[in-house]
Short mmCIF file of C-alpha atoms in Angstrom, two decimals:
data_model
loop_
_atom_site.label_atom_id
_atom_site.label_comp_id
_atom_site.label_asym_id
_atom_site.label_seq_id
_atom_site.Cartn_x
_atom_site.Cartn_y
_atom_site.Cartn_z
CA MET A 1 59.48 -66.52 30.61
CA SER A 2 59.24 -63.82 27.98
CA GLN A 3 62.23 -62.63 25.97
CA LEU A 4 62.27 -59.48 28.12
CA ASP A 5 62.24 -61.49 31.35
CA ASP A 6 65.10 -63.67 30.07
CA LEU A 7 67.07 -60.56 29.19
CA LYS A 8 66.48 -58.96 32.58
CA ALA A 9 67.61 -62.15 34.32
CA ALA A 10 70.76 -62.33 32.19
CA ILE A 11 71.63 -58.67 32.91
CA LYS A 12 70.95 -59.12 36.62
CA ASP A 13 73.47 -61.99 36.71
CA ARG A 14 76.26 -59.82 35.25
CA LEU A 15 75.34 -56.34 36.53
CA GLY A 16 77.62 -56.53 39.57
CA GLU A 17 80.75 -56.78 37.42
CA LEU A 18 79.79 -53.89 35.11
CA ASP A 19 79.79 -50.09 35.33
CA CYS A 20 76.52 -50.04 33.41
CA VAL A 21 74.45 -51.90 30.84
CA ILE A 22 73.01 -49.98 27.90
CA GLY A 23 69.46 -50.89 26.83
CA TRP A 24 66.24 -49.07 25.94
CA GLU A 25 63.41 -47.52 27.95
CA GLN A 26 60.15 -45.76 27.17
CA GLY A 27 60.83 -42.41 25.59
CA TYR A 28 59.06 -39.08 25.68
CA ASP A 29 55.87 -40.62 24.32
CA ALA A 30 54.39 -44.08 23.84
CA LEU A 31 55.73 -44.39 20.29
CA HIS A 32 59.40 -43.75 21.02
CA ALA A 33 62.09 -45.56 23.01
CA THR A 34 65.30 -43.94 24.23
CA PRO A 35 68.60 -45.34 25.50
CA LEU A 36 68.67 -46.54 29.12
CA PHE A 37 71.84 -46.79 31.19
CA ILE A 38 71.25 -49.52 33.76
CA ARG A 39 73.36 -49.18 36.90
CA SER A 40 71.18 -50.95 39.48
CA GLU A 41 68.57 -53.72 39.59
CA ALA A 42 65.90 -51.06 40.08
CA ASP A 43 66.73 -49.66 36.62
CA LEU A 44 65.80 -53.03 35.10
CA ASP A 45 62.12 -52.22 35.69
CA ARG A 46 62.39 -49.55 32.96
CA LEU A 47 64.01 -51.82 30.36
CA ILE A 48 62.02 -52.50 27.21
CA ILE A 49 62.70 -54.36 23.98
CA GLY A 50 60.66 -54.90 20.83
CA PRO A 51 59.94 -53.11 17.56
CA LEU A 52 60.06 -49.63 19.12
CA ALA A 53 63.60 -50.17 20.49
CA VAL A 54 65.26 -48.78 17.39
CA HIS A 55 68.52 -47.05 18.39
CA ASN A 56 71.84 -48.74 17.71
CA LEU A 57 73.35 -48.48 21.19
CA SER A 58 76.87 -49.40 20.09
CA THR A 59 77.30 -45.71 19.20
CA TYR A 60 78.05 -45.14 22.89
CA LEU A 61 80.77 -47.77 23.22
CA PRO A 62 83.85 -45.84 21.96
CA GLY A 63 83.07 -43.04 24.43
CA LEU A 64 82.96 -45.58 27.27
CA LYS A 65 86.26 -47.26 26.34
CA GLY A 66 88.09 -48.30 29.49
CA LYS A 67 84.92 -49.00 31.45
CA LYS A 68 83.24 -52.37 31.90
CA VAL A 69 80.04 -52.05 29.90
CA GLY A 70 77.19 -54.34 28.98
CA ILE A 71 75.17 -53.67 25.87
CA VAL A 72 71.92 -55.05 24.44
CA VAL A 73 72.16 -55.56 20.68
CA LYS A 74 70.01 -56.57 17.78
CA GLY A 75 71.64 -58.34 14.85
CA CYS A 76 72.60 -55.15 12.99
CA ASP A 77 73.86 -53.55 16.19
CA SER A 78 76.07 -56.56 16.89
CA ARG A 79 77.74 -56.03 13.50
CA SER A 80 78.68 -52.53 14.65
CA VAL A 81 80.18 -53.96 17.85
CA ILE A 82 82.25 -56.40 15.77
CA GLU A 83 83.45 -53.59 13.52
CA LEU A 84 84.43 -51.47 16.53
CA LEU A 85 86.37 -54.45 17.91
CA ASN A 86 88.08 -55.07 14.58
CA GLU A 87 89.18 -51.44 14.41
CA LYS A 88 90.50 -51.61 18.02
CA LEU A 89 88.11 -48.85 19.07
CA ILE A 90 86.85 -50.94 22.00
CA ASN A 91 88.27 -53.86 23.97
CA ARG A 92 86.49 -57.23 23.93
CA ASP A 93 87.38 -57.89 27.59
CA ASP A 94 85.55 -54.71 28.62
CA VAL A 95 82.24 -55.46 26.88
CA VAL A 96 79.52 -57.97 27.76
CA ILE A 97 77.14 -58.43 24.83
CA PHE A 98 73.50 -59.34 25.50
CA GLY A 99 72.35 -60.39 22.03
CA LEU A 100 68.75 -60.52 20.86
CA CYS A 101 67.09 -62.59 18.15
CA CYS A 102 65.38 -59.62 16.52
CA ASP A 103 62.04 -59.65 14.69
CA GLY A 104 62.64 -56.18 13.25
CA VAL A 105 61.99 -52.60 14.28
CA VAL A 106 59.59 -49.97 13.04
CA SER A 107 60.15 -46.98 10.80
CA GLN A 108 58.80 -43.84 12.43
CA ARG A 109 58.49 -42.29 8.98
CA LYS A 110 56.25 -45.14 7.78
CA ILE A 111 54.13 -44.79 10.92
CA ARG A 112 53.77 -41.04 10.42
CA ALA A 113 52.71 -41.61 6.82
CA ALA A 114 50.15 -44.24 7.83
CA LEU A 115 48.45 -42.23 10.57
CA SER A 116 45.69 -39.80 9.73
CA ALA A 117 46.49 -37.54 12.69
CA ASP A 118 49.69 -35.81 13.79
CA PRO A 119 51.76 -38.45 15.68
CA GLY A 120 52.97 -35.64 17.91
CA PHE A 121 49.80 -36.32 19.92
CA VAL A 122 50.28 -40.06 20.50
CA GLU A 123 48.34 -41.13 23.60
CA SER A 124 48.98 -44.88 23.74
CA VAL A 125 50.59 -47.72 21.81
CA THR A 126 49.98 -51.44 22.23
CA VAL A 127 52.47 -53.74 20.53
CA GLY A 128 50.86 -57.00 19.38
CA ALA A 129 52.34 -60.03 17.71
CA ASP A 130 51.64 -58.68 14.22
CA ASP A 131 50.35 -55.14 14.70
CA LEU A 132 50.55 -51.83 16.51
CA LYS A 133 47.40 -50.35 18.05
CA ILE A 134 47.91 -46.60 18.30
CA THR A 135 45.68 -43.93 19.82
CA VAL A 136 46.57 -40.52 18.51
CA ALA A 137 44.61 -37.28 18.90
CA GLY A 138 41.61 -39.28 20.12
CA GLN A 139 41.61 -41.58 17.09
CA ASN A 140 42.45 -45.30 17.10
CA ALA A 141 44.52 -46.91 14.38
CA THR A 142 45.79 -50.46 13.85
CA LEU A 143 48.92 -50.78 11.73
CA LYS A 144 50.39 -54.08 10.58
CA LEU A 145 53.99 -54.39 11.74
CA ALA A 146 54.93 -55.75 8.33
CA ASP A 147 53.73 -52.49 6.75
CA VAL A 148 55.72 -50.19 9.03
CA LYS A 149 58.87 -52.27 9.44
CA ALA A 150 62.12 -50.41 8.69
CA ASP A 151 63.54 -51.05 5.24
CA LYS A 152 66.78 -52.32 6.74
CA CYS A 153 64.82 -55.15 8.39
CA LEU A 154 63.34 -56.24 5.04
CA THR A 155 66.82 -57.09 3.73
CA CYS A 156 68.51 -58.00 7.01
CA GLN A 157 70.68 -61.09 6.66
CA HIS A 158 71.60 -61.15 10.35
CA PRO A 159 68.47 -60.72 12.53
CA ASP A 160 70.13 -62.62 15.37
CA ALA A 161 73.14 -61.13 17.13
CA VAL A 162 76.25 -62.22 15.23
CA LEU A 163 78.41 -61.96 18.36
CA SER A 164 77.13 -62.26 21.92
CA ASP A 165 77.97 -63.52 25.37
CA VAL A 166 74.31 -64.28 26.00
CA LEU A 167 71.80 -64.82 23.19
CA ILE A 168 68.12 -64.23 24.05
CA GLY A 169 65.18 -65.50 21.98
CA ALA A 170 64.53 -68.04 19.24
CA LYS A 171 66.90 -68.00 16.27
CA HIS A 172 65.59 -67.10 12.84
CA GLY A 173 65.97 -69.29 9.79
CA ALA A 174 64.47 -67.79 6.65
CA PRO A 175 66.67 -65.25 4.83
CA ALA A 176 65.34 -61.77 4.12
CA LEU A 177 64.86 -60.14 0.72
CA ALA A 178 68.05 -59.78 -1.30
CA SER A 179 67.37 -56.16 -2.22
CA LEU A 180 64.76 -53.41 -2.11
CA ALA A 181 62.82 -52.16 -5.12
CA CYS A 182 64.29 -48.67 -4.63
CA GLN A 183 67.78 -50.15 -4.77
CA ASP A 184 67.08 -52.01 -8.01
CA GLU A 185 65.56 -48.85 -9.49
CA PHE A 186 68.58 -46.77 -8.49
CA GLU A 187 71.13 -49.26 -9.78
CA ALA A 188 69.37 -49.39 -13.14
CA LYS A 189 70.17 -45.70 -13.68
CA SER A 190 73.15 -44.59 -15.76
CA ASP A 191 76.13 -43.00 -13.98
CA ALA A 192 74.94 -39.56 -15.13
CA GLU A 193 71.45 -40.25 -13.83
CA LYS A 194 72.83 -41.49 -10.50
CA PHE A 195 74.89 -38.31 -10.10
CA ALA A 196 71.95 -36.10 -11.03
CA PHE A 197 69.76 -37.97 -8.52
CA TRP A 198 72.21 -37.34 -5.67
CA GLN A 199 72.75 -33.73 -6.66
CA GLU A 200 69.03 -33.12 -6.43
CA THR A 201 68.53 -35.24 -3.30
CA MET A 202 71.51 -33.83 -1.40
CA SER A 203 70.34 -30.29 -2.12
CA ARG A 204 67.97 -30.89 0.82
CA CYS A 205 70.89 -31.54 3.20
CA ILE A 206 71.16 -28.87 5.91
CA ARG A 207 74.46 -30.32 7.20
CA CYS A 208 73.14 -30.69 10.72
CA TYR A 209 75.48 -33.69 11.18
CA ALA A 210 72.69 -35.82 12.66
CA CYS A 211 73.71 -38.63 10.29
CA ARG A 212 77.32 -38.41 11.46
CA ASN A 213 76.44 -38.16 15.15
CA ALA A 214 74.13 -41.19 15.03
CA CYS A 215 76.62 -43.36 13.12
CA PRO A 216 78.48 -45.87 15.33
CA MET A 217 81.39 -45.90 12.89
CA CYS A 218 81.90 -42.12 12.73
CA VAL A 219 84.65 -41.92 15.32
CA CYS A 220 86.91 -39.08 14.13
CA ARG A 221 85.29 -36.75 16.67
CA ASP A 222 87.43 -33.57 17.02
CA TYR A 223 89.32 -34.55 13.89
CA CYS A 224 86.24 -34.87 11.68
CA ILE A 225 86.98 -33.43 8.27
CA ALA A 226 83.62 -31.64 8.31
CA THR A 227 84.39 -29.52 11.38
CA SER A 228 88.16 -29.20 11.34
CA ARG A 229 89.37 -25.59 11.16
CA ASP A 230 93.05 -26.44 10.71
CA PRO A 231 93.25 -27.64 8.02
CA LEU A 232 89.96 -26.32 6.66
CA TRP A 233 88.96 -29.19 4.38
CA VAL A 234 85.28 -28.28 4.07
CA SER A 235 83.95 -24.77 4.65
CA GLN A 236 81.04 -24.04 6.94
CA GLU A 237 79.09 -22.55 4.05
CA ASN A 238 75.67 -24.20 3.82
CA SER A 239 75.53 -24.56 0.07
CA PRO A 240 74.52 -27.54 -2.11
CA THR A 241 78.12 -27.92 -3.31
CA GLU A 242 79.65 -28.01 0.18
CA ASN A 243 76.89 -30.21 1.55
CA MET A 244 77.33 -32.65 -1.33
CA MET A 245 81.08 -32.65 -0.63
CA PHE A 246 80.47 -33.51 3.04
CA GLN A 247 78.12 -36.36 2.17
CA MET A 248 80.52 -37.82 -0.40
CA ILE A 249 83.40 -37.71 2.09
CA HIS A 250 81.13 -39.25 4.71
CA VAL A 251 80.17 -42.22 2.57
CA SER A 252 83.80 -42.68 1.49
CA HIS A 253 84.91 -42.85 5.13
CA LEU A 254 82.33 -45.58 5.67
CA ALA A 255 83.32 -47.69 2.67
CA GLY A 256 83.93 -51.22 3.96
CA ARG A 257 83.00 -50.12 7.50
CA CYS A 258 79.24 -49.40 7.31
CA THR A 259 77.18 -52.15 8.98
CA GLU A 260 73.85 -50.93 7.53
CA CYS A 261 72.27 -50.26 10.93
CA GLY A 262 70.31 -47.40 9.34
CA GLU A 263 70.92 -44.87 12.10
CA CYS A 264 72.04 -42.17 9.63
CA GLU A 265 68.80 -42.35 7.67
CA ARG A 266 66.68 -42.56 10.83
CA ALA A 267 68.30 -39.45 12.26
CA CYS A 268 68.09 -37.34 9.08
CA PRO A 269 65.51 -34.59 9.67
CA VAL A 270 64.95 -33.96 5.96
CA ASP A 271 64.40 -37.60 4.93
CA ILE A 272 67.42 -38.06 2.68
CA PRO A 273 67.57 -41.77 1.72
CA LEU A 274 71.13 -42.18 2.97
CA MET A 275 70.88 -45.96 3.18
CA LEU A 276 70.41 -46.10 -0.57
CA LEU A 277 73.89 -44.64 -0.92
CA ARG A 278 75.36 -46.77 1.87
CA ARG A 279 73.97 -50.01 0.41
CA TYR A 280 75.26 -49.09 -3.03
CA MET A 281 78.75 -48.43 -1.68
CA ASN A 282 78.67 -51.64 0.40
CA LYS A 283 77.71 -53.63 -2.67
CA GLN A 284 80.71 -52.26 -4.58
CA VAL A 285 83.00 -53.13 -1.65
CA LYS A 286 81.57 -56.64 -1.42
CA ASP A 287 81.92 -57.24 -5.16
CA VAL A 288 85.50 -55.96 -5.32
CA PHE A 289 86.92 -57.05 -1.97
CA GLU A 290 84.50 -59.83 -0.91
CA HIS A 291 84.13 -57.94 2.36
CA GLN A 292 81.02 -57.32 4.46
CA ALA A 293 81.63 -55.18 7.54
CA GLY A 294 80.90 -56.57 10.97
CA THR A 295 80.18 -60.15 10.02
CA ALA A 296 83.30 -61.74 11.52
CA LEU A 297 85.98 -60.95 14.06
CA ASP A 298 89.55 -60.18 12.97
CA GLN A 299 88.51 -58.76 9.61
CA THR A 300 90.43 -55.74 8.31
CA PRO A 301 88.40 -53.17 6.37
CA PRO A 302 89.71 -53.29 2.79
CA LEU A 303 90.55 -49.60 2.66
CA PHE A 304 92.77 -50.05 5.73
CA THR A 305 95.14 -52.08 3.57
CA PHE A 306 97.02 -51.50 0.33
CA LYS A 307 98.03 -53.81 -2.48
CA VAL A 308 99.82 -52.70 -5.59
CA GLU A 309 97.48 -54.87 -7.61
CA GLU A 310 94.09 -55.97 -6.24
CA GLU A 311 92.88 -59.35 -7.50
CA ARG A 312 89.50 -58.03 -8.64
CA ILE A 313 90.59 -54.63 -9.97
CA HIS A 314 91.92 -54.92 -13.50
CA GLU A 315 93.33 -51.46 -14.10
CA ARG A 316 95.53 -52.60 -16.97
CA GLY A 317 92.46 -53.81 -18.82
CA TRP A 318 90.91 -50.33 -18.99
#
């Protein structure tokens, strides 16, 4: 049986005890997948998995709290589920986790850059073992999956679901790259250069909140500091200063909580490299607190606690 057949069989066995199971189905064209809410065996015919199934479906879980829900997760998605459990935003007894051993997903931006024609006219896509065969605007193109794989997959340390009730597929062994070249280049900059880089980069932000809405860990909802009117923490003025303020607050709220699923960067319509900032913040949190979000149950995010003197922060030595 294929990995998809195994997954369908596993969901079929548990579907009767659940309100729905969240997976992926073919989207509005052959190149895109969209979330699928499976409520009957007939819905299973629409289920797909593979490199085009990009969305982190755990984003839906807090909104379904109180219902019995199944969810299909890749390794990075499962870290988000763990983090939601650790923050008591969902209940373990209410969630059945169908974990995948993931080979990585594609970057739509890399695909757009590699195609010679507008991908808005995609006619067909065939997913092979190592490549994508795409017909777009009457032209055929073959892209190596390795060349269009999302950056997050190049450094993923957890390709297999970290937490699952059912694990589908063959486990991976070899670790991914430790870091990306763009990360190393950014970290080599001085503090002044880093700040100047983000000032220039964030000037493109249109504060559409796509990054916030796609993030599984952005759960403030009506109390979000970006949209609150009382108190008015951040104005609605669309200026570089206010947009920079929103993005800095956003990354601060995710310190020690971001699971590097990459949904913020995927959703950004103006291609801001938000994961560069997230990874940098996560590295600081890991170095100082030895904490990596979503890698184990019963962890407490470090900024949820307070110590008068942290072991790795030597304020008196400044």
